[in-house]
Coordinates of C-alpha atoms in Angstrom, one line a residue:
M783 CA 121.4 20.7 138.8
R784 CA 121.8 17.6 136.7
E785 CA 123.2 17.9 133.2
V786 CA 120.9 16.9 130.3
D787 CA 121.8 15.6 126.9
D788 CA 122.1 18.4 124.4
K789 CA 120.1 16.7 121.7
N790 CA 117.3 15.9 124.1
L791 CA 117.1 19.5 125.2
E792 CA 117.2 20.8 121.6
G793 CA 114.4 18.4 120.7
I794 CA 112.1 19.7 123.4
L795 CA 112.9 23.3 122.9
S796 CA 112.5 23.1 119.1
E797 CA 108.8 22.4 119.7
Q798 CA 108.4 25.4 122.0
I799 CA 110.8 28.2 120.9
D800 CA 110.1 30.2 117.8
D801 CA 112.8 30.0 115.1
S802 CA 112.2 33.1 113.1
A803 CA 114.5 32.1 110.3
N804 CA 113.7 28.5 109.8
T805 CA 110.4 27.5 111.5
K806 CA 108.6 30.8 110.9
E807 CA 107.0 31.5 107.7
A808 CA 108.7 34.3 106.0
P809 CA 106.7 37.3 105.2
Q810 CA 106.9 38.7 101.9
E811 CA 107.2 41.8 99.8
E812 CA 104.7 42.9 97.3
S813 CA 106.2 43.5 93.9
S814 CA 105.1 47.1 93.8
Y815 CA 107.0 48.0 96.9
K816 CA 110.7 47.1 96.8
N817 CA 112.3 47.8 100.2
E818 CA 115.8 49.1 100.2
A819 CA 117.8 50.7 103.0
S820 CA 118.0 53.9 100.8
Q821 CA 114.2 54.4 101.5
Y822 CA 115.0 55.3 105.0
L823 CA 117.7 58.0 104.2
G824 CA 117.1 61.7 104.5
T825 CA 114.2 63.3 106.4
K826 CA 111.2 61.3 107.4
L827 CA 109.5 60.0 104.2
T828 CA 105.7 59.9 103.8
H829 CA 105.2 57.3 101.1
K830 CA 102.2 55.0 101.4
I831 CA 102.9 51.4 102.3
G832 CA 102.3 49.3 99.3
G833 CA 103.5 51.8 96.8
Y834 CA 106.7 53.7 96.0
A835 CA 106.1 56.0 93.0
E836 CA 108.9 57.0 90.6
S837 CA 108.3 60.7 91.6
D838 CA 108.9 59.7 95.2
K839 CA 112.1 58.0 94.3
E840 CA 113.3 61.1 92.4
E841 CA 112.4 63.4 95.3
D842 CA 114.2 61.2 97.8
A843 CA 117.3 60.9 95.6
K844 CA 117.4 64.7 95.3
L845 CA 117.1 65.2 99.0
V846 CA 119.8 62.7 99.8
E847 CA 122.1 64.3 97.3
E848 CA 121.5 67.8 98.6
K849 CA 121.8 67.0 102.3
K850 CA 124.4 64.2 102.2
L851 CA 122.9 63.0 105.4
T852 CA 121.0 60.0 106.7
K853 CA 118.1 60.3 109.0
V854 CA 120.3 60.3 112.0
G855 CA 122.7 63.0 110.6
E856 CA 125.4 60.7 109.4
K857 CA 127.2 60.8 106.1
I858 CA 125.8 58.1 103.8
G859 CA 129.1 56.8 102.7
Q860 CA 130.4 56.0 106.1
R861 CA 131.1 52.3 106.7
A862 CA 128.6 50.5 108.9
E863 CA 131.3 49.5 111.4
I864 CA 131.9 53.1 112.5
R865 CA 128.4 54.3 112.3
D866 CA 126.7 54.3 115.7
G867 CA 123.6 56.4 115.3
W868 CA 120.1 55.4 116.2
M869 CA 117.5 55.7 113.4
D870 CA 113.8 56.1 113.8
V871 CA 111.7 53.2 112.3
D872 CA 108.7 54.3 110.3
K873 CA 105.9 52.3 112.0
R874 CA 104.1 52.0 108.7
L875 CA 106.7 49.4 107.7
L876 CA 104.9 47.1 110.1
G877 CA 101.7 47.4 108.1
D878 CA 98.6 46.2 110.0
R879 CA 100.9 44.6 112.6
A880 CA 101.4 48.1 114.1
K881 CA 98.1 47.8 115.8
F882 CA 99.6 45.2 118.1
Y883 CA 101.7 47.9 119.7
P884 CA 100.6 51.0 121.7
E885 CA 100.2 54.1 119.5
D886 CA 102.7 56.1 121.5
W887 CA 105.5 53.6 121.1
E888 CA 108.4 54.5 118.7
F889 CA 111.1 52.1 117.6
K890 CA 114.8 53.0 117.0
I891 CA 117.5 50.8 115.5
R892 CA 121.2 51.1 114.9
P893 CA 123.7 49.2 112.8
A894 CA 124.8 45.8 114.2
T895 CA 127.8 46.2 116.4
V896 CA 130.7 43.8 116.9
E897 CA 129.2 42.7 120.2
A898 CA 125.9 42.0 118.5
I899 CA 127.2 39.8 115.7
R900 CA 130.3 38.1 117.1
N901 CA 128.4 34.9 117.8
W902 CA 127.0 34.6 114.3
S903 CA 130.1 32.8 113.1
T904 CA 129.3 29.9 115.4
I905 CA 125.6 29.7 114.9
D906 CA 124.2 26.2 114.4
D907 CA 121.4 26.4 111.8
E908 CA 120.1 23.0 112.9
N909 CA 119.7 24.1 116.6
P910 CA 116.6 26.3 117.2
N911 CA 118.0 27.2 120.6
S912 CA 121.2 28.6 119.1
V913 CA 119.3 30.5 116.4
D914 CA 116.9 31.9 119.1
D915 CA 119.8 33.2 121.3
V916 CA 121.7 34.8 118.5
F917 CA 118.7 36.6 117.0
N918 CA 117.8 38.0 120.4
E919 CA 121.4 39.2 120.8
I920 CA 121.1 41.3 117.7
L921 CA 117.9 42.9 119.1
K922 CA 119.5 43.4 122.5
Y923 CA 122.2 45.6 121.1
C924 CA 120.5 47.3 118.2
L925 CA 116.9 47.9 119.1
T926 CA 115.2 50.2 121.6
I927 CA 111.6 51.2 122.2
V928 CA 110.8 54.8 123.1
T929 CA 107.7 55.5 125.1
P930 CA 106.3 58.5 127.1
M931 CA 107.3 56.5 130.3
G932 CA 110.9 55.9 129.2
N933 CA 112.8 53.5 127.0
L934 CA 111.9 49.8 126.9
P935 CA 114.2 46.9 125.9
W936 CA 113.9 44.5 123.0
G937 CA 111.9 41.9 124.9
N938 CA 108.7 43.9 124.5
I939 CA 108.6 43.2 120.7
R940 CA 105.9 40.8 119.7
S941 CA 107.1 37.3 119.0
W942 CA 106.1 37.3 115.3
D943 CA 108.1 40.5 114.6
R944 CA 111.5 39.3 115.6
F945 CA 112.7 38.4 112.1
F946 CA 111.3 41.6 110.7
F947 CA 113.4 43.7 113.1
V948 CA 116.5 41.6 112.6
L949 CA 116.2 42.1 108.8
L950 CA 115.6 45.8 109.3
I951 CA 118.8 46.1 111.4
R952 CA 120.6 44.2 108.8
E953 CA 119.5 46.6 106.1
Y954 CA 120.7 49.6 108.1
T955 CA 124.0 47.8 108.8
F956 CA 124.6 47.1 105.1
I957 CA 123.2 50.4 104.0
N958 CA 124.9 50.5 100.7
G959 CA 123.2 47.3 99.6
E960 CA 126.1 44.9 100.1
S961 CA 125.7 41.4 101.2
K962 CA 122.3 40.8 99.6
V963 CA 120.3 37.6 100.4
E964 CA 119.1 36.5 97.0
F965 CA 118.1 33.2 95.4
T966 CA 116.2 32.1 92.3
E967 CA 113.3 29.8 91.5
E968 CA 112.1 28.6 88.2
C969 CA 108.7 30.0 87.0
P970 CA 106.3 27.0 86.7
S971 CA 104.6 28.7 83.7
C972 CA 107.5 29.7 81.5
D973 CA 110.6 28.2 83.1
N974 CA 112.2 31.6 83.5
L975 CA 114.4 32.0 86.6
V976 CA 112.8 34.4 89.0
T977 CA 115.0 36.2 91.5
F978 CA 113.9 36.5 95.1
R979 CA 115.4 39.0 97.5
L980 CA 114.9 38.6 101.3
T981 CA 114.2 42.0 103.0
S982 CA 112.2 43.2 106.0
Q983 CA 109.4 44.1 103.5
S984 CA 109.4 40.9 101.6
L985 CA 108.0 39.1 104.6
L986 CA 104.3 38.0 104.6
Y987 CA 102.1 37.4 107.5
D988 CA 98.7 35.7 108.1
L989 CA 96.8 38.1 110.2
P990 CA 93.6 37.6 112.2
D991 CA 90.4 38.1 110.2
P992 CA 88.8 41.5 110.3
E993 CA 85.6 40.2 111.8
I994 CA 87.4 39.0 115.0
M995 CA 89.5 42.1 115.5
K996 CA 86.5 43.6 117.3
Y997 CA 87.7 41.6 120.3
Y998 CA 91.1 43.2 120.3
S999 CA 91.9 46.4 122.2
Q1000 CA 95.0 48.4 121.0
E1001 CA 94.7 50.5 124.1
E1002 CA 94.8 47.5 126.5
Q1003 CA 96.9 45.4 124.2
N1004 CA 94.9 42.3 124.8
W1005 CA 92.0 40.2 123.5
M1006 CA 88.7 40.0 125.5
I1007 CA 86.3 37.3 124.4
D1008 CA 82.9 36.2 125.8
P1009 CA 82.7 32.4 125.3
S1010 CA 78.9 32.5 125.7
E1011 CA 78.7 34.3 122.3
Y1012 CA 79.9 31.0 120.8
D1013 CA 77.6 28.8 122.9
V1014 CA 80.3 27.8 125.4
D1015 CA 79.3 27.5 129.0
W1016 CA 81.9 29.5 130.9
P1017 CA 81.3 31.9 133.8
E1018 CA 83.5 34.8 132.6
N1019 CA 85.1 36.5 129.7
I1020 CA 88.6 35.3 128.7
V1021 CA 91.4 37.8 128.5
L1022 CA 94.4 36.9 126.3
Y1023 CA 97.7 38.7 126.2
L1024 CA 100.1 39.2 123.2
P1025 CA 103.2 37.0 123.1
T1026 CA 106.5 38.9 123.5
L1027 CA 110.1 38.0 123.2
E1028 CA 110.6 38.6 126.9
K1029 CA 107.9 36.1 127.7
D1030 CA 109.3 33.6 125.2
A1031 CA 112.8 33.9 126.8
N1032 CA 111.5 33.5 130.4
I1033 CA 109.3 30.5 129.4
K1034 CA 112.4 29.0 127.6
A1035 CA 114.4 29.4 130.9
W1036 CA 111.6 27.6 132.7
L1037 CA 111.5 24.8 130.1
I1038 CA 115.3 24.3 130.3
D1039 CA 115.0 24.0 134.1
R1040 CA 112.2 21.4 133.7
V1041 CA 114.2 19.4 131.2
Q1042 CA 117.4 19.5 133.3
N1043 CA 115.6 18.3 136.3
R1044 CA 113.8 15.5 134.4
K1045 CA 110.4 17.0 135.0
K1046 CA 107.4 16.5 132.7
V1047 CA 106.6 19.2 130.2
D1048 CA 103.0 19.6 128.9
N1049 CA 103.6 20.8 125.3
V1050 CA 99.9 21.6 124.9
F1051 CA 99.8 23.9 127.9
V1052 CA 103.0 25.6 126.7
K1053 CA 101.2 26.5 123.5
F1054 CA 98.7 28.5 125.5
L1055 CA 101.0 29.9 128.2
P1056 CA 102.3 33.0 126.4
W1057 CA 98.6 34.1 125.8
L1058 CA 97.4 33.4 129.3
A1059 CA 100.1 35.4 131.1
P1060 CA 100.5 39.2 130.9
K1061 CA 104.1 38.7 132.0
I1062 CA 106.4 35.9 133.1
S1063 CA 109.1 36.8 135.7
K1064 CA 112.8 36.5 134.8
D1065 CA 113.3 35.2 138.4
L1066 CA 112.9 31.4 138.0
T1067 CA 111.4 30.9 141.4
I1068 CA 108.7 33.5 140.8
A1069 CA 108.2 32.2 137.2
Q1070 CA 107.6 28.7 138.5
R1071 CA 104.9 29.9 140.9
Q1072 CA 103.2 32.0 138.2
I1073 CA 103.2 29.2 135.7
R1074 CA 101.7 26.8 138.2
E1075 CA 98.8 29.2 138.6
Y1076 CA 98.2 29.4 134.9
E1077 CA 98.5 25.6 134.5
T1078 CA 95.9 25.2 137.3
R1079 CA 93.5 27.4 135.3
F1080 CA 94.3 25.6 132.1
K1081 CA 93.4 22.2 133.7
E1082 CA 90.0 23.6 134.8
W1083 CA 88.8 23.7 131.1
D1084 CA 86.4 21.0 130.1
T1085 CA 86.5 19.5 126.6
E1086 CA 84.2 22.2 125.1
M1087 CA 86.2 25.0 126.6
F1088 CA 89.5 23.6 125.5
S1089 CA 88.2 23.1 122.0
F1090 CA 87.0 26.7 121.9
M1091 CA 90.3 28.1 123.3
N1092 CA 92.3 26.2 120.8
E1093 CA 90.2 27.6 118.1
V1094 CA 90.6 31.1 119.5
I1095 CA 94.4 30.9 119.7
D1096 CA 94.6 29.6 116.1
N1097 CA 92.6 32.5 114.9
I1098 CA 94.3 35.4 116.8
T1099 CA 97.9 34.3 116.2
V1100 CA 99.9 36.3 113.7
V1101 CA 101.6 33.7 111.6
P1102 CA 104.8 34.6 109.6
S1103 CA 105.0 32.8 106.2
T1104 CA 108.1 30.7 105.3
K1105 CA 107.6 31.7 101.6
L1106 CA 108.3 34.7 99.4
I1107 CA 106.2 35.7 96.4
E1108 CA 107.5 37.4 93.3
T1109 CA 106.0 38.2 89.8
C1110 CA 107.7 36.6 86.8
P1111 CA 109.0 39.4 84.6
V1112 CA 108.5 37.3 81.5
C1113 CA 105.0 35.9 81.8
G1114 CA 103.6 37.9 84.7
E1115 CA 102.6 34.9 86.8
E1116 CA 103.2 34.9 90.6
V1117 CA 105.9 32.6 91.7
T1118 CA 106.5 31.4 95.3
A1119 CA 109.8 30.2 96.9
S1120 CA 110.7 29.0 100.4
I1121 CA 113.1 31.3 102.2
S1122 CA 116.6 29.9 102.0
F1123 CA 120.1 30.9 102.9
Q1124 CA 122.7 29.6 100.5
D1125 CA 125.5 29.9 103.1
G1126 CA 123.4 29.3 106.2
I1127 CA 121.8 31.8 108.6
R1128 CA 125.2 33.0 109.6
S1129 CA 125.5 34.7 106.2
L1130 CA 122.9 37.3 107.3
F1131 CA 125.6 39.4 109.1
N1132 CA 128.7 38.4 107.1
M1133 CA 130.3 41.7 105.9
A1134 CA 131.3 41.5 102.2
S1135 CA 134.9 42.6 101.9
G1136 CA 137.1 43.5 99.0
R1137 CA 140.2 42.1 100.6
K1138 CA 141.9 38.9 99.5
K1139 CA 140.1 35.8 100.8
F1140 CA 142.1 33.5 103.2
G1141 CA 141.5 29.9 102.1
K1142 CA 138.5 28.4 100.3
K1143 CA 136.1 28.0 103.3

């Protein structure tokens, strides 16, 4: 297989591969619901999403103090490096995005291990391919999905939820609140500096409108739409499947093979591919055959059908925002800020330490 110039490869992949930290819009936390790792301690909490009353905080604090245990039975004060327990994720933290998973799926996370974060020190913020691989590495070691049919791997997570789960794992790793990701932005109304904190619950998402959710089946985990309802002449209903991290990874492997072998890549088709295929094989030979079949169907669309399908995809895609919103404590105005990392994305899993620092870098 011929080698390909790294910059050329990165350029093509950056148009196809989802960069949850840079390209994705960062979802956001409502000011009335401040997410901290301490919310997940103790027995299973029953607070409503969108609100965390003072009485709830006092009740949780009392429970944590009495039991001295986390949800997985560990002492709270134990350092993240030596904790190895799996913790249940309250699915309500996903908000309305929970409907894009089967009702009987449960998620478990554990603190980031050395294996999971050892590549973070070499991550290249400017290379979407590098960011993509390292984010997936975290999920590979620290996330599992429990179903009645057995456990499923990280790749079954919906594409738009990757950054959410990475941040959730980070919050469990730094359970005592160390290594916060904070930055400030000036309020345009009163010039006061407003502090923004990046957490799993500070992320905001643009979800499909309620009126089109009637076409989505949580049981089947797909969209079924009749083009004739929208005056499009097409002989059958269209079925669209939710993008997953596994499909993304396998499509990426196929893209790399195409680029390395100097074969043409149809970027427009690639936009539709994760929705057209229920699965893409990890076996490259099988994947190539599958993708050829989907591309053949794609090329059968006439102008009207293509325009309609493009409209459908735009409307059913869950879009993470790249901004956070906070309320100015002085004047009460809402202030927005783009997600930023003062020390780069690698700072997400840098463990703060009280030891003497070696050098200035």
